[in-house]
PDB file of C-alpha atoms in Angstrom:
ATOM      1  CA  MET A   1      50.118 -35.014  29.898  1.00 53.00           C
ATOM      2  CA  THR A   2      48.579 -33.587  33.079  1.00 55.00           C
ATOM      3  CA  ASP A   3      52.051 -33.282  34.647  1.00 57.00           C
ATOM      4  CA  CYS A   4      53.223 -31.350  31.604  1.00 55.00           C
ATOM      5  CA  PHE A   5      50.321 -28.898  31.935  1.00 52.00           C
ATOM      6  CA  ASP A   6      50.972 -28.571  35.687  1.00 58.00           C
ATOM      7  CA  ASN A   7      54.653 -27.759  35.116  1.00 75.00           C
ATOM      8  CA  THR A   8      53.797 -25.146  32.513  1.00 79.00           C
ATOM      9  CA  ALA A   9      51.235 -23.551  34.819  1.00 85.00           C
ATOM     10  CA  GLU A  10      53.736 -23.519  37.709  1.00 85.00           C
ATOM     11  CA  ILE A  11      56.293 -21.686  35.570  1.00 83.00           C
ATOM     12  CA  LEU A  12      53.730 -19.052  34.608  1.00 86.00           C
ATOM     13  CA  ILE A  13      52.539 -18.627  38.198  1.00 90.00           C
ATOM     14  CA  GLU A  14      56.149 -18.308  39.384  1.00 91.00           C
ATOM     15  CA  ALA A  15      56.597 -15.371  37.007  1.00 92.00           C
ATOM     16  CA  LEU A  16      53.453 -13.556  38.182  1.00 94.00           C
ATOM     17  CA  PRO A  17      54.820 -11.708  41.254  1.00 94.00           C
ATOM     18  CA  TYR A  18      57.888 -10.597  39.284  1.00 94.00           C
ATOM     19  CA  ILE A  19      55.695  -9.280  36.475  1.00 95.00           C
ATOM     20  CA  GLN A  20      53.548  -7.401  39.000  1.00 95.00           C
ATOM     21  CA  ARG A  21      56.633  -5.933  40.671  1.00 95.00           C
ATOM     22  CA  LEU A  22      58.063  -4.727  37.354  1.00 96.00           C
ATOM     23  CA  ASP A  23      54.814  -3.360  35.915  1.00 95.00           C
ATOM     24  CA  ARG A  24      55.546   0.006  34.221  1.00 95.00           C
ATOM     25  CA  LYS A  25      59.073  -0.048  35.649  1.00 97.00           C
ATOM     26  CA  THR A  26      62.183   0.627  33.566  1.00 97.00           C
ATOM     27  CA  VAL A  27      64.903  -1.994  33.135  1.00 98.00           C
ATOM     28  CA  VAL A  28      68.144  -0.928  31.421  1.00 98.00           C
ATOM     29  CA  ILE A  29      69.974  -3.795  29.717  1.00 98.00           C
ATOM     30  CA  LYS A  30      73.530  -3.689  28.428  1.00 97.00           C
ATOM     31  CA  TYR A  31      73.629  -6.122  25.516  1.00 96.00           C
ATOM     32  CA  GLY A  32      76.977  -7.572  24.475  1.00 90.00           C
ATOM     33  CA  GLY A  33      79.273 -10.575  24.419  1.00 84.00           C
ATOM     34  CA  ASN A  34      78.229 -13.965  23.022  1.00 82.00           C
ATOM     35  CA  ALA A  35      74.578 -12.931  23.151  1.00 86.00           C
ATOM     36  CA  MET A  36      75.324 -10.522  20.291  1.00 88.00           C
ATOM     37  CA  VAL A  37      77.050 -12.997  17.967  1.00 86.00           C
ATOM     38  CA  ASP A  38      75.445 -16.421  18.499  1.00 89.00           C
ATOM     39  CA  GLU A  39      72.320 -16.695  16.318  1.00 92.00           C
ATOM     40  CA  GLN A  40      70.238 -18.670  18.844  1.00 94.00           C
ATOM     41  CA  LEU A  41      71.188 -16.317  21.664  1.00 95.00           C
ATOM     42  CA  LYS A  42      70.396 -13.270  19.529  1.00 95.00           C
ATOM     43  CA  SER A  43      66.945 -14.656  18.798  1.00 96.00           C
ATOM     44  CA  SER A  44      66.244 -15.588  22.431  1.00 96.00           C
ATOM     45  CA  PHE A  45      67.353 -12.118  23.587  1.00 97.00           C
ATOM     46  CA  ALA A  46      64.968 -10.433  21.154  1.00 97.00           C
ATOM     47  CA  GLN A  47      62.110 -12.675  22.298  1.00 97.00           C
ATOM     48  CA  ASP A  48      62.867 -11.824  25.941  1.00 97.00           C
ATOM     49  CA  ILE A  49      62.735  -8.090  25.214  1.00 98.00           C
ATOM     50  CA  VAL A  50      59.458  -8.336  23.310  1.00 98.00           C
ATOM     51  CA  LEU A  51      57.850 -10.400  26.084  1.00 97.00           C
ATOM     52  CA  LEU A  52      58.970  -7.934  28.767  1.00 97.00           C
ATOM     53  CA  LYS A  53      57.419  -5.048  26.849  1.00 97.00           C
ATOM     54  CA  GLN A  54      54.248  -7.052  26.272  1.00 96.00           C
ATOM     55  CA  VAL A  55      53.724  -7.664  30.008  1.00 96.00           C
ATOM     56  CA  GLY A  56      54.219  -4.006  30.946  1.00 96.00           C
ATOM     57  CA  VAL A  57      57.955  -3.631  31.566  1.00 97.00           C
ATOM     58  CA  ASN A  58      59.905  -0.819  29.846  1.00 97.00           C
ATOM     59  CA  PRO A  59      63.187  -2.315  28.586  1.00 98.00           C
ATOM     60  CA  VAL A  60      65.892   0.094  27.412  1.00 98.00           C
ATOM     61  CA  ILE A  61      68.833  -1.470  25.579  1.00 98.00           C
ATOM     62  CA  VAL A  62      72.385  -0.148  25.380  1.00 98.00           C
ATOM     63  CA  HIS A  63      74.670  -2.215  23.167  1.00 97.00           C
ATOM     64  CA  GLY A  64      78.357  -2.603  22.497  1.00 92.00           C
ATOM     65  CA  GLY A  65      80.078  -3.734  19.309  1.00 92.00           C
ATOM     66  CA  GLY A  66      83.833  -3.917  19.872  1.00 89.00           C
ATOM     67  CA  PRO A  67      84.440  -7.130  17.886  1.00 89.00           C
ATOM     68  CA  GLN A  68      82.433  -5.821  14.937  1.00 91.00           C
ATOM     69  CA  ILE A  69      84.418  -2.563  14.966  1.00 93.00           C
ATOM     70  CA  GLY A  70      87.653  -4.545  14.992  1.00 91.00           C
ATOM     71  CA  GLN A  71      86.531  -6.693  12.067  1.00 92.00           C
ATOM     72  CA  LEU A  72      85.685  -3.695   9.881  1.00 93.00           C
ATOM     73  CA  LEU A  73      88.936  -1.932  10.758  1.00 92.00           C
ATOM     74  CA  GLU A  74      90.817  -5.076   9.762  1.00 91.00           C
ATOM     75  CA  ARG A  75      88.940  -5.236   6.446  1.00 93.00           C
ATOM     76  CA  ILE A  76      89.992  -1.680   5.549  1.00 92.00           C
ATOM     77  CA  GLY A  77      93.566  -2.371   6.618  1.00 91.00           C
ATOM     78  CA  LYS A  78      93.617  -0.236   9.772  1.00 90.00           C
ATOM     79  CA  GLU A  79      95.313  -1.624  12.853  1.00 87.00           C
ATOM     80  CA  SER A  80      93.462  -1.629  16.178  1.00 88.00           C
ATOM     81  CA  ARG A  81      95.485  -0.283  19.098  1.00 88.00           C
ATOM     82  CA  PHE A  82      94.478  -0.616  22.744  1.00 87.00           C
ATOM     83  CA  ILE A  83      95.747   1.055  25.906  1.00 84.00           C
ATOM     84  CA  GLU A  84      94.527  -0.396  29.204  1.00 79.00           C
ATOM     85  CA  GLY A  85      91.749  -2.184  27.318  1.00 80.00           C
ATOM     86  CA  MET A  86      90.484   0.934  25.536  1.00 85.00           C
ATOM     87  CA  ARG A  87      90.611   1.363  21.783  1.00 89.00           C
ATOM     88  CA  VAL A  88      92.733   4.287  20.599  1.00 90.00           C
ATOM     89  CA  THR A  89      90.254   6.167  18.404  1.00 92.00           C
ATOM     90  CA  ASP A  90      91.524   8.684  15.883  1.00 91.00           C
ATOM     91  CA  ARG A  91      89.122  10.519  13.548  1.00 93.00           C
ATOM     92  CA  GLU A  92      89.134   7.775  10.902  1.00 93.00           C
ATOM     93  CA  THR A  93      88.524   5.100  13.519  1.00 93.00           C
ATOM     94  CA  MET A  94      85.693   7.178  14.989  1.00 95.00           C
ATOM     95  CA  ASP A  95      84.027   7.227  11.570  1.00 95.00           C
ATOM     96  CA  VAL A  96      84.156   3.428  11.569  1.00 94.00           C
ATOM     97  CA  VAL A  97      82.860   3.279  15.154  1.00 95.00           C
ATOM     98  CA  GLN A  98      79.837   5.388  14.248  1.00 95.00           C
ATOM     99  CA  MET A  99      79.192   3.355  11.120  1.00 95.00           C
ATOM    100  CA  VAL A 100      79.300   0.062  13.023  1.00 95.00           C
ATOM    101  CA  LEU A 101      77.592   1.025  16.282  1.00 95.00           C
ATOM    102  CA  GLY A 102      75.024   3.499  14.982  1.00 94.00           C
ATOM    103  CA  GLY A 103      74.449   1.670  11.706  1.00 93.00           C
ATOM    104  CA  LEU A 104      75.202  -2.013  11.307  1.00 94.00           C
ATOM    105  CA  VAL A 105      74.905  -3.275  14.885  1.00 95.00           C
ATOM    106  CA  ASN A 106      72.139  -0.959  16.048  1.00 97.00           C
ATOM    107  CA  LYS A 107      69.916  -1.617  13.064  1.00 97.00           C
ATOM    108  CA  GLU A 108      70.452  -5.375  13.286  1.00 96.00           C
ATOM    109  CA  ILE A 109      69.231  -5.364  16.899  1.00 97.00           C
ATOM    110  CA  VAL A 110      66.251  -3.174  16.003  1.00 98.00           C
ATOM    111  CA  SER A 111      65.361  -5.450  13.099  1.00 97.00           C
ATOM    112  CA  LEU A 112      65.652  -8.579  15.241  1.00 97.00           C
ATOM    113  CA  ILE A 113      63.337  -7.218  17.940  1.00 98.00           C
ATOM    114  CA  ASN A 114      60.821  -6.014  15.365  1.00 98.00           C
ATOM    115  CA  THR A 115      60.900  -9.392  13.604  1.00 97.00           C
ATOM    116  CA  HIS A 116      59.768 -10.987  16.865  1.00 97.00           C
ATOM    117  CA  GLY A 117      56.842  -8.582  17.202  1.00 96.00           C
ATOM    118  CA  GLY A 118      58.387  -5.639  19.059  1.00 97.00           C
ATOM    119  CA  ARG A 119      58.508  -1.945  18.161  1.00 97.00           C
ATOM    120  CA  ALA A 120      62.162  -1.003  18.550  1.00 98.00           C
ATOM    121  CA  VAL A 121      63.710   2.324  17.597  1.00 98.00           C
ATOM    122  CA  GLY A 122      67.453   2.764  17.143  1.00 97.00           C
ATOM    123  CA  LEU A 123      69.308   5.766  18.583  1.00 96.00           C
ATOM    124  CA  THR A 124      72.813   6.929  19.225  1.00 96.00           C
ATOM    125  CA  GLY A 125      73.668   9.174  22.143  1.00 94.00           C
ATOM    126  CA  LYS A 126      73.804  12.041  19.632  1.00 95.00           C
ATOM    127  CA  ASP A 127      70.053  11.831  18.933  1.00 95.00           C
ATOM    128  CA  GLY A 128      67.930  14.283  20.894  1.00 94.00           C
ATOM    129  CA  GLY A 129      70.958  15.402  22.901  1.00 94.00           C
ATOM    130  CA  LEU A 130      70.800  12.093  24.771  1.00 97.00           C
ATOM    131  CA  ILE A 131      74.472  11.737  25.780  1.00 97.00           C
ATOM    132  CA  ASN A 132      76.665  14.762  26.351  1.00 97.00           C
ATOM    133  CA  ALA A 133      80.268  13.603  26.447  1.00 96.00           C
ATOM    134  CA  ARG A 134      83.773  14.813  27.139  1.00 94.00           C
ATOM    135  CA  ARG A 135      87.136  13.409  26.203  1.00 93.00           C
ATOM    136  CA  LEU A 136      88.375  10.666  28.527  1.00 90.00           C
ATOM    137  CA  GLU A 137      91.721  11.597  30.004  1.00 82.00           C
ATOM    138  CA  LEU A 138      93.853   8.613  30.925  1.00 79.00           C
ATOM    139  CA  THR A 139      96.837   9.379  33.119  1.00 75.00           C
ATOM    140  CA  SER A 140     100.023   7.323  33.082  1.00 66.00           C
ATOM    141  CA  SER A 141     102.159   7.780  36.179  1.00 53.00           C
ATOM    142  CA  SER A 142     105.686   6.722  37.017  1.00 51.00           C
ATOM    143  CA  GLU A 143     108.088   7.672  39.791  1.00 54.00           C
ATOM    144  CA  GLN A 144     109.497  10.477  37.672  1.00 58.00           C
ATOM    145  CA  THR A 145     106.598  11.778  35.604  1.00 57.00           C
ATOM    146  CA  SER A 146     102.853  11.847  35.136  1.00 63.00           C
ATOM    147  CA  GLU A 147     101.499  12.252  31.620  1.00 70.00           C
ATOM    148  CA  ILE A 148      98.095  12.265  29.949  1.00 76.00           C
ATOM    149  CA  ILE A 149      97.649   9.538  27.327  1.00 80.00           C
ATOM    150  CA  ASP A 150      95.734  10.681  24.269  1.00 83.00           C
ATOM    151  CA  LEU A 151      93.111   8.063  23.337  1.00 89.00           C
ATOM    152  CA  GLY A 152      91.546  10.303  20.712  1.00 89.00           C
ATOM    153  CA  HIS A 153      87.764  10.143  20.462  1.00 94.00           C
ATOM    154  CA  VAL A 154      87.254   7.990  23.559  1.00 93.00           C
ATOM    155  CA  GLY A 155      84.792   9.672  25.873  1.00 93.00           C
ATOM    156  CA  GLN A 156      83.051   9.611  29.188  1.00 94.00           C
ATOM    157  CA  VAL A 157      79.550  10.732  30.104  1.00 96.00           C
ATOM    158  CA  GLU A 158      79.252  14.413  30.990  1.00 95.00           C
ATOM    159  CA  SER A 159      75.455  14.335  31.342  1.00 96.00           C
ATOM    160  CA  ILE A 160      72.390  12.529  30.025  1.00 97.00           C
ATOM    161  CA  ASP A 161      69.112  14.055  28.852  1.00 97.00           C
ATOM    162  CA  PRO A 162      66.653  11.114  28.844  1.00 96.00           C
ATOM    163  CA  SER A 163      63.753  13.027  27.241  1.00 96.00           C
ATOM    164  CA  VAL A 164      63.837  11.070  23.969  1.00 97.00           C
ATOM    165  CA  VAL A 165      64.026   7.735  25.812  1.00 97.00           C
ATOM    166  CA  LYS A 166      61.069   8.619  28.039  1.00 95.00           C
ATOM    167  CA  MET A 167      59.053   9.716  25.013  1.00 95.00           C
ATOM    168  CA  LEU A 168      59.676   6.391  23.271  1.00 96.00           C
ATOM    169  CA  ASP A 169      58.814   4.420  26.422  1.00 93.00           C
ATOM    170  CA  GLU A 170      55.550   6.287  26.840  1.00 91.00           C
ATOM    171  CA  ASP A 171      54.587   5.484  23.242  1.00 94.00           C
ATOM    172  CA  ASP A 172      55.370   1.770  23.788  1.00 94.00           C
ATOM    173  CA  PHE A 173      58.537   1.735  21.695  1.00 97.00           C
ATOM    174  CA  ILE A 174      61.718  -0.045  22.758  1.00 98.00           C
ATOM    175  CA  PRO A 175      64.798   2.245  22.663  1.00 98.00           C
ATOM    176  CA  VAL A 176      68.007   0.613  21.388  1.00 98.00           C
ATOM    177  CA  ILE A 177      70.978   2.907  22.069  1.00 98.00           C
ATOM    178  CA  ALA A 178      74.490   2.948  20.620  1.00 97.00           C
ATOM    179  CA  PRO A 179      77.004   4.436  23.104  1.00 97.00           C
ATOM    180  CA  VAL A 180      78.226   7.344  20.999  1.00 96.00           C
ATOM    181  CA  GLY A 181      78.064  10.804  22.579  1.00 96.00           C
ATOM    182  CA  VAL A 182      78.766  14.321  21.431  1.00 96.00           C
ATOM    183  CA  GLY A 183      80.966  16.921  23.124  1.00 95.00           C
ATOM    184  CA  LYS A 184      80.452  20.662  23.512  1.00 93.00           C
ATOM    185  CA  ASP A 185      82.822  21.109  20.575  1.00 88.00           C
ATOM    186  CA  GLY A 186      80.556  18.986  18.364  1.00 92.00           C
ATOM    187  CA  ALA A 187      83.049  16.094  18.276  1.00 94.00           C
ATOM    188  CA  SER A 188      81.790  12.517  18.529  1.00 96.00           C
ATOM    189  CA  TYR A 189      83.038  10.191  21.261  1.00 96.00           C
ATOM    190  CA  ASN A 190      83.011   6.422  21.683  1.00 96.00           C
ATOM    191  CA  ILE A 191      81.965   5.574  25.260  1.00 96.00           C
ATOM    192  CA  ASN A 192      82.075   2.265  27.114  1.00 94.00           C
ATOM    193  CA  ALA A 193      78.610   0.682  26.832  1.00 95.00           C
ATOM    194  CA  ASP A 194      78.571  -0.582  30.454  1.00 95.00           C
ATOM    195  CA  LEU A 195      79.255   2.950  31.651  1.00 95.00           C
ATOM    196  CA  VAL A 196      76.484   4.422  29.485  1.00 97.00           C
ATOM    197  CA  ALA A 197      73.999   1.768  30.649  1.00 97.00           C
ATOM    198  CA  GLY A 198      74.791   2.440  34.306  1.00 96.00           C
ATOM    199  CA  LYS A 199      74.543   6.220  34.001  1.00 97.00           C
ATOM    200  CA  LEU A 200      71.334   5.968  31.973  1.00 97.00           C
ATOM    201  CA  ALA A 201      69.771   3.610  34.516  1.00 97.00           C
ATOM    202  CA  ALA A 202      70.508   6.103  37.288  1.00 97.00           C
ATOM    203  CA  VAL A 203      69.091   9.076  35.369  1.00 97.00           C
ATOM    204  CA  LEU A 204      65.944   7.149  34.402  1.00 97.00           C
ATOM    205  CA  GLY A 205      65.416   5.953  37.984  1.00 96.00           C
ATOM    206  CA  ALA A 206      65.411   2.398  36.639  1.00 97.00           C
ATOM    207  CA  GLU A 207      64.258  -0.484  38.774  1.00 97.00           C
ATOM    208  CA  LYS A 208      67.069  -2.686  37.483  1.00 97.00           C
ATOM    209  CA  LEU A 209      70.306  -2.613  35.507  1.00 98.00           C
ATOM    210  CA  LEU A 210      71.318  -5.812  33.693  1.00 97.00           C
ATOM    211  CA  LEU A 211      74.829  -6.319  32.308  1.00 97.00           C
ATOM    212  CA  LEU A 212      75.145  -9.328  29.997  1.00 95.00           C
ATOM    213  CA  THR A 213      78.562 -10.996  30.159  1.00 92.00           C
ATOM    214  CA  ASN A 214      80.374 -14.134  29.009  1.00 91.00           C
ATOM    215  CA  THR A 215      80.743 -15.406  32.588  1.00 89.00           C
ATOM    216  CA  PRO A 216      78.301 -16.897  35.133  1.00 89.00           C
ATOM    217  CA  GLY A 217      78.567 -13.693  37.179  1.00 88.00           C
ATOM    218  CA  VAL A 218      80.826 -12.653  40.056  1.00 88.00           C
ATOM    219  CA  LEU A 219      82.790 -15.639  41.395  1.00 88.00           C
ATOM    220  CA  ASP A 220      84.686 -16.121  44.651  1.00 85.00           C
ATOM    221  CA  ASN A 221      88.208 -17.549  44.894  1.00 85.00           C
ATOM    222  CA  ASP A 222      86.797 -21.089  44.693  1.00 84.00           C
ATOM    223  CA  GLY A 223      84.878 -20.339  41.508  1.00 84.00           C
ATOM    224  CA  GLN A 224      81.503 -20.274  43.274  1.00 87.00           C
ATOM    225  CA  LEU A 225      78.862 -17.787  42.128  1.00 90.00           C
ATOM    226  CA  LEU A 226      78.271 -14.864  44.488  1.00 87.00           C
ATOM    227  CA  THR A 227      74.832 -13.266  44.522  1.00 87.00           C
ATOM    228  CA  GLY A 228      72.551 -11.286  46.800  1.00 87.00           C
ATOM    229  CA  LEU A 229      75.391  -8.838  47.481  1.00 90.00           C
ATOM    230  CA  ASP A 230      74.895  -5.423  49.029  1.00 88.00           C
ATOM    231  CA  ALA A 231      77.048  -2.371  48.329  1.00 87.00           C
ATOM    232  CA  GLY A 232      79.119  -2.760  51.498  1.00 88.00           C
ATOM    233  CA  THR A 233      79.904  -6.422  50.847  1.00 89.00           C
ATOM    234  CA  THR A 234      80.783  -5.680  47.233  1.00 87.00           C
ATOM    235  CA  ASP A 235      83.146  -2.880  48.272  1.00 88.00           C
ATOM    236  CA  GLN A 236      84.843  -5.289  50.663  1.00 88.00           C
ATOM    237  CA  LEU A 237      85.202  -7.974  47.966  1.00 88.00           C
ATOM    238  CA  ILE A 238      86.913  -5.412  45.743  1.00 88.00           C
ATOM    239  CA  GLU A 239      89.193  -4.304  48.573  1.00 87.00           C
ATOM    240  CA  ASP A 240      90.113  -7.947  49.323  1.00 86.00           C
ATOM    241  CA  GLY A 241      90.979  -8.560  45.662  1.00 86.00           C
ATOM    242  CA  ILE A 242      88.297 -11.238  45.200  1.00 87.00           C
ATOM    243  CA  ILE A 243      86.697  -9.090  42.519  1.00 87.00           C
ATOM    244  CA  HIS A 244      89.514  -8.184  40.142  1.00 82.00           C
ATOM    245  CA  GLY A 245      90.642  -8.092  36.521  1.00 80.00           C
ATOM    246  CA  GLY A 246      88.052  -7.773  33.759  1.00 80.00           C
ATOM    247  CA  MET A 247      85.140  -8.164  36.201  1.00 85.00           C
ATOM    248  CA  LEU A 248      86.193  -5.115  38.215  1.00 87.00           C
ATOM    249  CA  PRO A 249      84.910  -2.382  35.826  1.00 87.00           C
ATOM    250  CA  LYS A 250      81.578  -4.186  35.384  1.00 90.00           C
ATOM    251  CA  VAL A 251      81.086  -4.517  39.128  1.00 91.00           C
ATOM    252  CA  ALA A 252      82.118  -0.883  39.621  1.00 90.00           C
ATOM    253  CA  CYS A 253      79.497   0.155  37.069  1.00 93.00           C
ATOM    254  CA  ALA A 254      76.818  -1.991  38.759  1.00 93.00           C
ATOM    255  CA  LEU A 255      77.809  -0.614  42.157  1.00 92.00           C
ATOM    256  CA  ASP A 256      77.710   3.004  40.989  1.00 94.00           C
ATOM    257  CA  ALA A 257      74.201   2.421  39.643  1.00 95.00           C
ATOM    258  CA  VAL A 258      72.762   1.104  42.917  1.00 95.00           C
ATOM    259  CA  LYS A 259      74.520   3.841  44.875  1.00 93.00           C
ATOM    260  CA  SER A 260      72.817   6.319  42.502  1.00 94.00           C
ATOM    261  CA  GLY A 261      69.315   5.012  43.161  1.00 94.00           C
ATOM    262  CA  VAL A 262      68.849   1.989  40.881  1.00 96.00           C
ATOM    263  CA  LYS A 263      67.130  -0.700  43.002  1.00 95.00           C
ATOM    264  CA  THR A 264      69.302  -3.636  41.897  1.00 96.00           C
ATOM    265  CA  SER A 265      72.060  -4.370  39.396  1.00 96.00           C
ATOM    266  CA  HIS A 266      72.528  -7.800  37.843  1.00 96.00           C
ATOM    267  CA  ILE A 267      75.635  -9.196  36.160  1.00 95.00           C
ATOM    268  CA  ILE A 268      74.263 -12.167  34.239  1.00 94.00           C
ATOM    269  CA  ASP A 269      75.449 -14.952  31.958  1.00 93.00           C
ATOM    270  CA  GLY A 270      74.479 -13.920  28.436  1.00 93.00           C
ATOM    271  CA  ARG A 271      75.567 -17.332  27.122  1.00 93.00           C
ATOM    272  CA  VAL A 272      72.395 -18.854  28.600  1.00 93.00           C
ATOM    273  CA  LYS A 273      69.327 -18.821  26.348  1.00 94.00           C
ATOM    274  CA  HIS A 274      66.607 -16.491  27.654  1.00 94.00           C
ATOM    275  CA  SER A 275      68.962 -15.268  30.397  1.00 94.00           C
ATOM    276  CA  VAL A 276      67.079 -11.961  30.715  1.00 96.00           C
ATOM    277  CA  LEU A 277      63.754 -13.662  31.467  1.00 95.00           C
ATOM    278  CA  LEU A 278      65.369 -16.214  33.769  1.00 94.00           C
ATOM    279  CA  GLU A 279      66.993 -13.460  35.815  1.00 94.00           C
ATOM    280  CA  LEU A 280      63.980 -11.153  35.953  1.00 95.00           C
ATOM    281  CA  LEU A 281      60.965 -13.465  36.096  1.00 94.00           C
ATOM    282  CA  THR A 282      62.065 -16.650  37.915  1.00 91.00           C
ATOM    283  CA  ASN A 283      63.308 -17.643  41.369  1.00 87.00           C
ATOM    284  CA  GLN A 284      66.556 -19.163  40.109  1.00 81.00           C
ATOM    285  CA  GLY A 285      68.289 -16.314  38.243  1.00 79.00           C
ATOM    286  CA  VAL A 286      71.425 -16.690  36.150  1.00 84.00           C
ATOM    287  CA  GLY A 287      73.955 -14.308  37.652  1.00 90.00           C
ATOM    288  CA  THR A 288      74.967 -11.970  40.463  1.00 92.00           C
ATOM    289  CA  LEU A 289      72.513  -9.524  42.026  1.00 94.00           C
ATOM    290  CA  ILE A 290      73.863  -6.400  43.729  1.00 93.00           C
ATOM    291  CA  ARG A 291      71.620  -4.105  45.775  1.00 91.00           C
ATOM    292  CA  GLY A 292      72.281  -0.805  47.466  1.00 79.00           C
TER     293      GLY A 292
END
């Protein structure tokens, strides 16, 4: 029994310097993947967020919802089309995107956090002028021609006004943000959640950016986890082709964040219960850390 108490005390003491370091600091977390669909992982994520807020950290959540959008489109008989991994989003599809991201998914996350004792507030990038967007222009080039591919209401971040997020943080609320922005023409745009999380972390001067994934983190050619990377090493790994494929845009987002002033970015395994706490408050971590 004494050993059990000692182990519990050691775990708490191990967390102490991390809690002190993160006191009143902002951590932006991109929530997605298995952590958003597995019931146990959803519950553990909500508990992690509530505990962070309780010990003085300011978590800000940006979430995705691609699978849920696809499911609803299928139910209404509308085919999903993708170009280079991005969903072609006409006006009808954009209506579904807003319904799913700003409604169903966002409110489920808010409810889950509040059920575990937090005070979460759901937003989209349209609330309080948070995310100003512009249409994403994708260029297809060949030897003969270069043409712009129309993805519809797919956007990129023009600018971010974090006033509403800061106000919520100061009043001890937890912002939960759907990555939908608005253009100068009043049109709504669906924006990649990783991109929004990275840009928001930079604007907020966040201490950390966490990107939850369905992988252990960044792996080398032998499948070994890479961590403790700096910007120069990460650039070289990209140039050498070790970081490639689906991991490339996530690493690019993490790298952009640290180059823009975020202290560290973390690409972590969201399939692990309590992955957020393990990465932030323990020595072991559960992913790849990238610093500037």
